[in-house]
XYZ file of C-alpha atoms in Angstrom:
732
model
C 201.248 228.180 71.024
C 201.147 224.570 72.207
C 197.404 224.438 71.575
C 197.785 225.391 67.914
C 200.630 222.936 67.418
C 198.376 220.218 68.794
C 195.524 221.295 66.462
C 197.942 221.264 63.534
C 199.064 217.707 64.297
C 195.429 216.659 64.619
C 194.584 218.125 61.208
C 197.561 216.477 59.557
C 196.670 213.125 61.105
C 193.413 213.369 59.175
C 195.361 213.232 55.895
C 195.830 209.485 56.363
C 192.397 208.574 57.692
C 190.157 210.950 55.752
C 187.788 209.287 53.283
C 185.746 210.734 50.453
C 182.458 210.698 52.348
C 183.972 212.637 55.240
C 185.647 215.077 52.878
C 182.362 215.683 51.095
C 180.682 216.416 54.412
C 183.359 219.031 55.142
C 182.999 220.507 51.653
C 179.271 220.957 52.150
C 179.777 222.563 55.554
C 180.027 226.190 54.487
C 179.851 227.204 58.113
C 183.209 225.562 58.756
C 184.770 227.291 55.745
C 183.380 230.687 56.760
C 184.516 230.161 60.350
C 188.083 229.319 59.307
C 188.261 232.290 56.923
C 186.952 234.640 59.617
C 189.613 233.427 62.052
C 192.250 233.826 59.345
C 191.223 237.457 58.680
C 191.436 238.182 62.402
C 194.945 236.692 62.568
C 196.946 239.566 61.127
C 200.318 238.437 62.410
C 202.408 235.648 60.978
C 202.354 233.014 63.682
C 201.749 229.314 64.163
C 198.003 229.912 64.523
C 197.902 231.415 61.024
C 199.810 228.437 59.563
C 197.329 226.037 61.153
C 194.336 227.966 59.778
C 195.842 228.101 56.282
C 196.522 224.343 56.317
C 192.996 223.662 57.578
C 191.500 225.723 54.737
C 193.756 223.927 52.238
C 192.395 220.599 53.436
C 188.738 221.691 53.351
C 189.086 223.161 49.848
C 190.850 220.050 48.520
C 187.512 218.456 47.604
C 185.868 221.755 46.565
C 188.457 223.708 44.604
C 191.902 222.266 43.941
C 193.472 225.630 42.961
C 192.254 227.242 46.202
C 193.571 224.269 48.157
C 197.036 224.778 46.647
C 196.809 228.541 47.254
C 196.182 228.109 50.994
C 198.760 225.318 51.324
C 201.406 227.468 49.600
C 200.570 230.428 51.871
C 200.927 228.129 54.878
C 204.346 226.985 53.607
C 205.535 230.563 52.994
C 204.351 231.699 56.428
C 205.975 228.721 58.157
C 209.217 229.394 56.259
C 209.214 233.032 57.384
C 208.772 231.821 60.970
C 211.574 229.260 60.436
C 209.340 226.747 62.202
C 210.559 223.405 60.847
C 207.610 221.453 62.157
C 205.103 223.789 60.489
C 207.192 223.743 57.285
C 207.051 219.935 57.264
C 203.284 219.918 57.826
C 202.744 222.513 55.079
C 204.951 220.605 52.624
C 202.778 217.547 53.226
C 199.678 219.626 52.471
C 201.199 220.896 49.211
C 202.165 217.309 48.378
C 198.560 216.211 48.965
C 197.418 218.695 46.312
C 199.861 217.402 43.690
C 198.996 213.814 44.596
C 195.277 214.451 44.053
C 196.009 216.244 40.764
C 198.145 213.376 39.445
C 201.476 215.253 39.449
C 203.198 212.419 41.272
C 206.772 213.589 40.754
C 206.039 216.981 42.321
C 204.128 215.241 45.117
C 207.145 212.981 45.713
C 209.414 216.032 45.875
C 207.299 217.792 48.540
C 206.825 214.679 50.673
C 210.546 213.911 50.482
C 211.424 217.451 51.653
C 208.993 216.979 54.539
C 210.628 213.623 55.373
C 214.067 215.240 55.519
C 212.789 217.843 57.994
C 210.916 215.211 60.018
C 214.103 213.150 60.326
C 216.099 216.194 61.430
C 213.487 216.936 64.107
C 213.563 213.270 65.177
C 209.777 213.310 64.894
C 208.768 209.703 64.032
C 205.112 210.615 63.463
C 205.943 213.192 60.783
C 208.532 210.894 59.213
C 206.083 207.967 59.061
C 203.401 210.112 57.413
C 205.858 211.383 54.772
C 207.179 207.854 54.112
C 203.610 206.627 53.614
C 202.846 209.393 51.102
C 206.169 208.926 49.281
C 205.235 205.257 48.923
C 201.895 206.250 47.372
C 203.684 208.607 44.941
C 206.092 205.821 43.916
C 203.103 203.519 43.401
C 201.593 205.907 40.864
C 205.039 206.367 39.265
C 205.132 202.572 38.712
C 208.117 202.228 41.065
C 206.570 199.342 42.954
C 209.652 198.043 44.757
C 210.505 201.530 46.047
C 206.865 202.003 47.036
C 206.979 198.812 49.097
C 210.224 199.898 50.745
C 208.761 203.241 51.872
C 205.492 201.668 53.032
C 207.261 199.021 55.111
C 209.438 201.715 56.723
C 206.323 203.724 57.573
C 204.617 200.573 58.868
C 207.480 199.778 61.238
C 207.353 203.279 62.769
C 203.561 203.359 63.126
C 203.558 199.910 64.745
C 206.143 201.178 67.248
C 203.943 204.232 67.905
C 200.917 201.885 68.173
C 199.017 204.095 65.719
C 196.585 201.415 64.572
C 194.645 203.808 62.341
C 197.760 204.550 60.289
C 198.825 200.881 60.390
C 195.534 199.869 58.768
C 195.937 202.476 56.014
C 199.532 201.413 55.274
C 198.677 197.687 55.191
C 195.913 198.463 52.698
C 198.375 200.427 50.503
C 200.851 197.527 50.585
C 198.036 195.252 49.416
C 197.318 197.640 46.510
C 200.989 197.546 45.465
C 201.092 193.741 45.480
C 197.861 193.754 43.464
C 199.515 195.942 40.812
C 202.465 193.486 40.789
C 199.939 190.644 40.223
C 201.007 188.976 43.486
C 197.417 188.374 44.513
C 198.096 185.957 47.377
C 200.290 188.546 49.126
C 197.808 191.299 48.320
C 195.003 189.294 49.904
C 197.108 188.536 52.985
C 197.950 192.198 53.637
C 194.389 193.359 52.971
C 193.130 190.831 55.525
C 195.723 192.211 57.982
C 194.385 195.709 57.286
C 190.838 194.419 57.839
C 191.737 192.869 61.212
C 193.533 196.045 62.318
C 190.605 198.268 61.372
C 188.131 195.956 63.058
C 190.198 196.031 66.255
C 189.714 199.824 66.525
C 186.136 199.719 65.168
C 186.860 201.826 62.065
C 183.685 200.779 60.307
C 184.107 202.918 57.199
C 187.650 201.653 56.674
C 186.506 198.082 57.400
C 184.027 198.499 54.540
C 186.823 199.735 52.254
C 189.036 196.735 53.100
C 186.148 194.343 52.443
C 185.609 196.057 49.094
C 189.313 195.630 48.211
C 189.222 191.951 49.243
C 186.144 191.429 47.085
C 187.968 192.904 44.095
C 190.869 190.486 44.652
C 188.424 187.575 44.620
C 186.916 189.080 41.462
C 190.349 189.109 39.788
C 190.761 185.416 40.625
C 187.314 184.665 39.111
C 185.890 183.547 42.481
C 182.685 185.451 41.793
C 180.600 183.910 44.581
C 183.179 184.807 47.234
C 183.529 188.280 45.706
C 179.765 188.863 45.925
C 179.676 187.699 49.555
C 182.463 190.148 50.434
C 180.840 193.029 48.518
C 177.585 192.334 50.392
C 179.427 192.562 53.725
C 180.926 195.910 52.663
C 177.517 197.133 51.471
C 175.869 196.220 54.779
C 178.367 198.336 56.740
C 177.987 201.307 54.359
C 174.214 201.125 54.667
C 174.496 201.080 58.472
C 176.711 204.190 58.319
C 174.411 205.817 55.728
C 177.569 206.235 53.637
C 176.115 206.895 50.200
C 179.473 206.807 48.450
C 180.295 203.433 50.017
C 176.896 202.098 48.950
C 177.443 203.270 45.366
C 180.929 201.715 45.216
C 179.612 198.371 46.528
C 176.840 198.381 43.917
C 179.366 199.113 41.157
C 181.576 196.224 42.266
C 178.632 193.826 42.513
C 177.611 194.911 39.006
C 181.067 193.958 37.707
C 180.732 190.508 39.287
C 177.267 189.969 37.808
C 178.597 191.105 34.410
C 181.221 188.344 34.543
C 178.473 185.885 35.559
C 176.516 187.058 32.457
C 173.600 188.212 34.633
C 173.364 191.406 32.626
C 169.959 192.655 33.793
C 171.042 192.541 37.441
C 174.307 194.298 36.552
C 172.455 197.104 34.733
C 170.105 197.703 37.677
C 173.054 197.964 40.072
C 174.971 200.376 37.813
C 171.893 202.588 37.385
C 171.275 202.652 41.165
C 174.925 203.570 41.763
C 174.687 206.309 39.135
C 171.593 207.772 40.804
C 173.381 208.034 44.180
C 176.533 209.506 42.610
C 174.506 212.226 40.913
C 172.623 213.024 44.129
C 175.818 213.618 46.156
C 177.932 215.169 43.402
C 180.492 212.400 42.864
C 180.810 213.159 39.174
C 184.146 211.415 38.674
C 182.670 208.128 39.857
C 179.778 208.538 37.415
C 182.355 207.742 34.724
C 182.847 204.260 36.206
C 179.097 203.596 36.070
C 178.839 204.884 32.479
C 181.719 202.624 31.414
C 180.210 199.650 33.239
C 176.853 200.109 31.513
C 178.618 200.451 28.162
C 180.480 197.179 28.732
C 177.268 195.348 29.687
C 175.454 196.510 26.539
C 178.540 195.696 24.436
C 178.494 192.106 25.715
C 174.810 191.932 24.788
C 175.746 193.273 21.319
C 173.398 196.235 21.852
C 175.825 198.544 20.121
C 173.757 201.727 20.029
C 173.227 201.789 23.821
C 176.835 200.754 24.463
C 178.155 203.612 22.312
C 175.832 206.069 24.063
C 177.211 205.209 27.509
C 180.834 205.135 26.338
C 180.388 208.618 24.831
C 178.831 209.845 28.097
C 181.855 208.516 29.983
C 184.277 210.154 27.519
C 182.525 213.546 27.637
C 182.437 213.600 31.433
C 186.070 212.511 31.800
C 187.159 215.263 29.389
C 185.005 217.820 31.207
C 186.501 216.850 34.578
C 190.005 216.488 33.091
C 190.115 212.967 34.531
C 193.111 211.655 32.596
C 192.990 208.051 33.824
C 189.269 207.656 33.171
C 189.600 209.269 29.730
C 192.324 206.783 28.724
C 190.241 203.836 29.934
C 187.145 205.079 28.085
C 189.100 205.618 24.851
C 190.285 202.015 25.083
C 186.671 200.939 25.737
C 185.659 202.657 22.501
C 188.514 200.943 20.683
C 187.277 197.562 21.925
C 183.756 198.551 20.895
C 184.752 199.164 17.268
C 186.987 196.100 17.186
C 184.018 193.931 18.204
C 182.012 195.610 15.429
C 184.682 194.475 12.937
C 185.953 198.039 12.381
C 189.642 197.610 13.294
C 190.784 200.853 11.658
C 188.424 202.911 13.786
C 189.403 200.848 16.829
C 193.053 201.656 16.085
C 192.240 205.372 16.077
C 190.792 205.256 19.612
C 193.520 203.017 21.027
C 196.180 205.361 19.620
C 194.407 208.325 21.229
C 194.355 206.409 24.508
C 198.108 205.756 24.325
C 198.888 209.393 23.496
C 196.767 210.538 26.432
C 198.374 208.002 28.771
C 201.842 209.234 27.785
C 200.945 212.849 28.657
C 200.880 212.096 32.385
C 202.489 208.670 32.583
C 200.718 206.030 34.608
C 202.353 202.733 33.828
C 199.350 200.456 33.936
C 197.429 202.759 31.523
C 200.323 202.704 29.052
C 200.649 198.943 29.542
C 196.946 198.390 28.760
C 197.150 200.658 25.705
C 200.124 198.691 24.339
C 198.138 195.471 24.743
C 195.079 196.892 22.981
C 197.195 198.250 20.110
C 199.064 194.975 19.586
C 195.755 193.110 19.453
C 194.254 195.618 16.999
C 197.280 195.451 14.671
C 196.987 191.667 14.794
C 193.420 191.946 13.500
C 194.681 194.274 10.752
C 197.341 191.675 9.797
C 200.013 194.339 10.393
C 202.726 192.003 11.665
C 205.384 194.678 12.115
C 203.295 196.949 14.346
C 201.820 193.960 16.161
C 205.341 192.785 17.040
C 206.387 196.326 17.976
C 203.586 196.964 20.470
C 203.628 193.417 21.799
C 207.349 193.823 22.528
C 206.731 197.207 24.195
C 204.003 195.618 26.319
C 206.242 192.743 27.421
C 209.232 195.002 28.145
C 207.162 197.399 30.228
C 205.419 194.564 32.090
C 208.801 193.048 32.963
C 210.236 196.394 34.096
C 207.203 197.000 36.334
C 207.594 193.595 37.966
C 204.026 192.823 37.016
C 204.482 189.414 35.412
C 204.812 186.314 37.522
C 206.988 183.569 36.138
C 205.494 180.171 37.098
C 208.734 178.441 36.057
C 210.748 180.651 38.412
C 208.252 180.012 41.188
C 208.509 176.248 40.718
C 212.308 176.481 40.629
C 212.360 178.559 43.822
C 210.023 176.100 45.497
C 212.220 173.197 44.382
C 215.423 174.839 45.650
C 213.808 175.677 48.982
C 212.567 172.108 49.341
C 215.970 170.612 48.453
C 217.840 172.816 50.936
C 215.446 171.885 53.725
C 215.565 168.193 52.866
C 219.363 168.089 52.667
C 219.635 169.859 56.009
C 217.315 167.311 57.602
C 219.182 164.388 56.013
C 222.497 165.751 57.241
C 221.093 166.209 60.742
C 219.751 162.625 60.829
C 223.010 161.235 59.482
C 225.103 163.110 62.045
C 222.814 161.883 64.804
C 223.161 158.278 63.618
C 226.940 158.532 63.370
C 227.162 160.003 66.871
C 224.975 157.213 68.230
C 227.063 154.526 66.486
C 230.254 156.048 67.863
C 228.868 156.024 71.392
C 227.729 152.414 71.003
C 231.161 151.385 69.698
C 232.896 153.187 72.560
C 230.664 151.528 75.157
C 231.125 148.128 73.554
C 234.897 148.562 73.412
C 235.009 149.617 77.039
C 232.837 146.659 78.060
C 234.961 144.184 76.129
C 238.138 145.629 77.586
C 236.770 145.457 81.119
C 235.556 141.867 80.648
C 238.925 140.851 79.295
C 240.779 142.327 82.219
C 238.531 140.610 84.782
C 238.797 137.303 82.974
C 242.564 137.569 82.791
C 242.911 138.343 86.488
C 240.763 135.354 87.458
C 242.751 133.012 85.242
C 246.075 134.358 86.569
C 244.848 133.750 90.116
C 243.925 130.143 89.326
C 246.781 129.023 87.213
C 249.679 130.846 85.589
C 249.901 128.353 82.746
C 246.205 128.711 81.964
C 246.610 132.519 82.053
C 248.935 132.478 79.083
C 246.575 130.294 77.084
C 243.548 132.317 78.185
C 245.169 135.602 77.224
C 245.991 134.280 73.762
C 242.487 132.880 73.354
C 240.925 136.075 74.631
C 242.924 138.179 72.205
C 241.844 135.961 69.350
C 238.219 136.084 70.449
C 238.327 139.854 70.836
C 239.757 140.386 67.360
C 237.301 137.959 65.815
C 234.315 139.619 67.460
C 235.586 143.079 66.585
C 236.038 141.989 62.983
C 232.505 140.585 62.872
C 231.049 143.750 64.381
C 233.017 145.875 61.941
C 231.695 143.779 59.050
C 228.148 144.171 60.386
C 228.596 147.937 60.633
C 230.004 148.059 57.084
C 227.018 146.089 55.797
C 224.670 148.438 57.644
C 226.480 151.489 56.242
C 226.343 150.029 52.719
C 222.599 149.478 53.054
C 222.123 153.051 54.305
C 224.127 154.384 51.348
C 222.007 152.377 48.917
C 218.812 153.664 50.518
C 220.127 157.234 50.363
C 221.129 156.797 46.704
C 217.676 155.388 45.897
C 215.999 158.242 47.781
C 218.069 160.831 45.880
C 217.288 159.107 42.575
C 213.581 159.176 43.394
C 213.820 162.839 44.361
C 215.701 163.694 41.130
C 213.109 161.835 39.048
C 210.240 163.575 40.858
C 211.716 167.045 40.407
C 212.608 166.252 36.809
C 208.965 165.423 36.156
C 207.765 168.541 37.976
C 210.334 170.899 36.416
C 210.023 169.610 32.820
C 206.997 167.432 32.066
C 204.495 169.106 34.412
C 205.737 172.571 33.467
C 205.271 172.100 29.721
C 201.456 171.606 29.658
C 201.015 174.288 32.339
C 203.017 176.767 30.233
C 200.907 175.824 27.212
C 197.671 176.406 29.129
C 199.029 179.684 30.566
C 199.985 180.909 27.101
C 196.574 180.066 25.646
C 194.749 181.740 28.542
C 196.871 184.904 28.203
C 196.110 185.008 24.488
C 192.392 184.502 25.111
C 192.384 187.221 27.769
C 194.072 189.726 25.472
C 191.756 188.904 22.547
C 188.616 187.672 24.304
C 186.340 190.268 22.666
C 187.869 189.902 19.246
C 188.426 186.161 18.729
C 186.185 184.174 16.428
C 184.372 181.066 17.709
C 186.599 178.919 15.493
C 189.741 180.418 17.063
C 188.345 179.862 20.546
C 187.430 176.256 19.644
C 190.983 175.515 18.416
C 192.552 177.019 21.547
C 190.064 175.187 23.785
C 190.830 171.857 22.076
C 194.565 172.368 22.609
C 194.020 173.290 26.285
C 191.871 170.159 26.818
C 194.716 167.993 25.462
C 197.223 169.732 27.758
C 194.913 169.338 30.747
C 194.399 165.599 29.977
C 198.176 165.033 29.718
C 198.672 166.882 33.006
C 195.927 164.852 34.729
C 197.430 161.551 33.486
C 200.847 162.625 34.770
C 199.456 163.763 38.128
C 197.558 160.455 38.472
C 200.791 158.460 38.055
C 202.669 160.881 40.330
C 200.033 160.399 43.027
C 200.090 156.597 42.813
C 203.894 156.509 42.734
C 204.354 158.887 45.669
C 201.740 157.000 47.731
C 203.586 153.763 46.972
C 206.959 155.274 47.959
C 205.524 156.530 51.260
C 203.911 153.175 52.019
C 200.393 154.609 51.906
C 199.081 152.069 49.384
C 197.796 149.144 51.431
C 197.750 145.755 49.683
C 194.447 143.892 49.709
C 195.355 140.496 48.242
C 192.366 138.568 46.944
C 191.436 136.377 43.963
C 190.952 138.607 40.890
C 189.875 137.774 37.353
C 192.388 139.264 34.883
C 189.907 139.150 32.020
C 187.583 141.603 33.813
C 190.397 144.092 34.399
C 191.425 143.886 30.734
C 187.820 144.561 29.657
C 187.644 147.608 31.948
C 190.894 148.979 30.509
C 189.729 148.454 26.898
C 186.473 150.294 27.671
C 188.395 153.195 29.201
C 190.951 153.548 26.368
C 188.757 152.634 23.400
C 188.401 156.232 22.183
C 192.179 156.839 22.376
C 192.826 153.688 20.334
C 190.129 154.524 17.800
C 191.584 158.024 17.250
C 194.834 156.334 16.044
C 193.105 153.516 14.096
C 194.288 150.861 16.561
C 192.372 147.643 17.268
C 192.301 146.351 20.858
C 192.173 142.525 20.988
C 191.828 140.131 23.948
C 192.848 136.514 23.126
C 191.908 134.783 26.354
C 190.042 131.525 25.714
C 189.741 130.673 29.392
C 189.625 132.619 32.633
C 192.765 133.221 34.669
C 192.596 134.132 38.347
C 195.533 135.495 40.339
C 196.117 136.401 43.982
C 196.888 140.141 44.085
C 195.517 143.614 44.838
C 192.881 144.378 42.183
C 193.424 148.165 42.231
C 197.201 147.856 41.768
C 196.916 145.343 38.924
C 194.308 147.563 37.248
C 196.765 150.500 37.345
C 199.491 148.315 35.778
C 197.296 147.018 32.917
C 195.971 150.523 32.193
C 199.512 151.996 32.039
C 200.808 149.215 29.755
C 197.885 149.470 27.305
C 198.054 153.295 27.370
C 201.800 153.152 26.538
C 201.131 150.679 23.726
C 198.577 153.089 22.200
C 200.999 155.980 22.579
C 203.796 154.243 20.632
C 201.651 152.560 17.961
C 200.606 154.544 14.888
C 197.982 152.104 13.642
C 197.587 148.374 13.809
C 196.730 146.069 16.675
C 197.303 145.766 20.442
C 196.801 142.261 21.836
C 196.400 141.229 25.468
C 196.482 137.547 26.398
C 197.144 135.392 29.470
C 198.721 131.959 29.905
C 199.939 129.626 32.617
C 203.546 130.079 33.738
C 205.958 127.985 35.817
C 205.938 128.025 39.640
C 202.137 128.206 39.823
C 201.962 131.639 38.195
C 199.949 133.383 35.451
C 201.644 135.440 32.757
C 199.884 138.446 31.090
C 201.296 139.938 27.863
C 200.508 143.324 26.220
C 201.741 143.024 22.602
C 201.717 146.004 20.206
C 202.747 146.564 16.582
C 204.367 149.912 17.346
C 207.807 151.409 16.896
C 209.585 149.069 19.300
C 212.474 149.713 21.697
C 216.209 149.244 21.249
C 217.962 146.799 23.648
C 219.963 149.679 25.147
C 216.828 151.709 25.913
C 214.947 148.647 27.173
C 217.586 148.264 29.899
C 216.730 151.752 31.211
C 212.953 151.403 31.427
C 212.492 150.044 34.947
C 215.407 151.829 36.658
C 214.679 154.764 38.951
C 218.137 156.311 38.373
C 217.850 156.251 34.562
C 215.638 158.987 33.099
C 214.498 157.803 29.674
C 211.493 159.041 27.696
C 210.507 159.192 24.035
C 207.688 160.847 22.125
C 204.735 158.806 20.871
C 203.775 158.439 17.237
C 201.643 161.589 17.535
C 204.317 163.438 19.561
C 202.686 162.471 22.855
C 204.864 163.304 25.842
C 206.092 160.563 28.188
C 207.789 160.738 31.601
C 208.993 157.170 32.208
C 207.168 157.320 35.513
C 204.358 154.928 34.536
C 206.678 151.932 34.052
C 208.425 152.626 37.364
C 205.000 152.583 38.998
C 204.148 149.291 37.230
C 207.379 147.665 38.454
C 206.755 148.888 42.016
C 203.178 147.571 42.109
C 203.937 144.175 40.500
C 206.853 143.517 42.870
C 204.706 144.436 45.871
C 202.326 141.681 44.743
C 205.193 139.116 44.599
C 205.487 139.229 40.830
C 207.923 140.467 38.209
C 207.674 142.539 35.003
C 209.871 142.756 31.895
C 209.850 143.796 28.231
C 210.698 142.004 24.985
C 211.030 144.254 21.954
C 212.518 144.588 18.479
C 212.863 148.106 16.971
C 210.319 148.609 14.190
C 208.367 145.436 15.012
C 206.645 146.313 18.269
C 207.014 145.492 21.947
C 205.663 142.922 24.398
C 205.370 143.975 28.040
C 204.877 140.955 30.322
C 204.295 140.353 34.007
C 203.683 137.328 36.190
C 201.619 137.016 39.365
C 200.842 134.116 41.738
C 197.982 131.958 40.533
C 194.894 131.723 42.769
């Protein structure tokens, strides 16, 4: 009896670790099947041995004949139930669940695994419970219940780590990575897949190591890091070749073909797909032939070789229908829809995308429905059917939100900001408390010292002369009060200075986060929106549409780069990282460099840049800092001038200084707003004449840099007549 229980546990443990290549080897081993059936026929009584044999046959037949697999698993469950053997019932329920999982009936699979979990918990068998939790998590994954899937997988992971079952730990970590991938949390997915890789390497599971490398490569492929993806696929391929794992070799070739397709190396991609197809046919992996057919169709579609593309798409559709592969059929129908949309036949494309959606709804898999909604919204857009476009776009967004599949960059930035603020405030509070404690100790020590000195002094004076004692005591009291008052004043001054520094630091922090949360977010959201639109419609957009979107993205990127440049200079200045290299510099040369840099911007707004210097002016300052100031002032002048002239001229100023003026004919600044320009605690920005965005950060940076070079900066402006920004620096 104990022997067969042990064999049963061994067989069930294979459910987690078994891979397709191993299963195929079992399927081809008719000797094993015949041997198990012979033993079953000889076992006439209902006992544990019979349950084990039935479960073993169910597993072997899973890759050969799904109905037979279910038949044996159900017999095992019935026999175990008649024996009232809870452990065998739990194992048999898992086997039945495996059948429904492989057939795509995820709700029924969930039901069987959950029943097994209940029994495993009642038996206090952590191994059984962990296996059921793992499989329930997989069922939830396919039911698009990603948060529940993660919960079950993490519970299974905790148990298997306690049991030190590294084989199961590797499988669970890989599943967690797949769930995060479906949620589009690629950084977390990559982290957990690397953990799975390390675990599998530690126990020398070469086949599973290859699978983890393949998954990591696909994550790099999603992030468009094609070179890294190819390197990882090559590492996976090398292991599969060493194991003579034909399926692993074919999968690696398919994945490399996808990468080369994205790199537009179509001939290489076709060779790899054809080689993969040849292996799949030789070992009977017909379902994976569909992937190769679709890949070849997509390559020929990109090359606009429509006849060959249609041929391969039809092959994929026929095979998926023959094999009743629902997921692959939906994907191929959407491929055909994209094919006809690229051929400018949107009505025919609509027909295939609608078929894909109907098929996806038959046996709901969320990501298939989600993709079909996206394809349909895009197709209706091409048909100028605004109502249906809005309908399917809304369905797509609602479903994506409910699945937790869309990352919100604004929310991420906000979370990062809140986390940073909490940490910073905690550190500031800790430092402040430490300083206050230290000051209190110093005051106590000083008070004690003064008191002790006074007592000694008084005793000495009393001993010498009673009359002098009275005078000395009065004098000492006066001195003590005076000194205490002075020390208190000094402490108050020090506290005031600390408060000012803290207020300035908070103002700088508020300005920085304001820039990050508002001004940096806006162009990033714009770019994100354009990229999403291009991704949804990449095969259907006209070159003119792509050019317009690209032009808008370039403008957003330039605005972001300008903002980041000022942020970098300002933050380096605040942290004291900008070292001053004072030397004689020629202002005229810096003005020429700035005009050369901004000439195209000025020309685009019909603005003339004029330098009025009739003689050279040399100042003592840091050339790099002064260059940043001049560039910011001229750039601002261009931003707030519609057309006209921007003049830069220098002149001698009192106190052996040189004054530089940037005069524009722009919109000007009101006196109230001019007062806010150079203050860190006043956030003031306006839009340029062409709705250019401003942050107010550039002028703060100018003020900081000029003052660090022993100069000063100010503005003179009249609304509607232009502005003159001026600064003075020491003359060389």
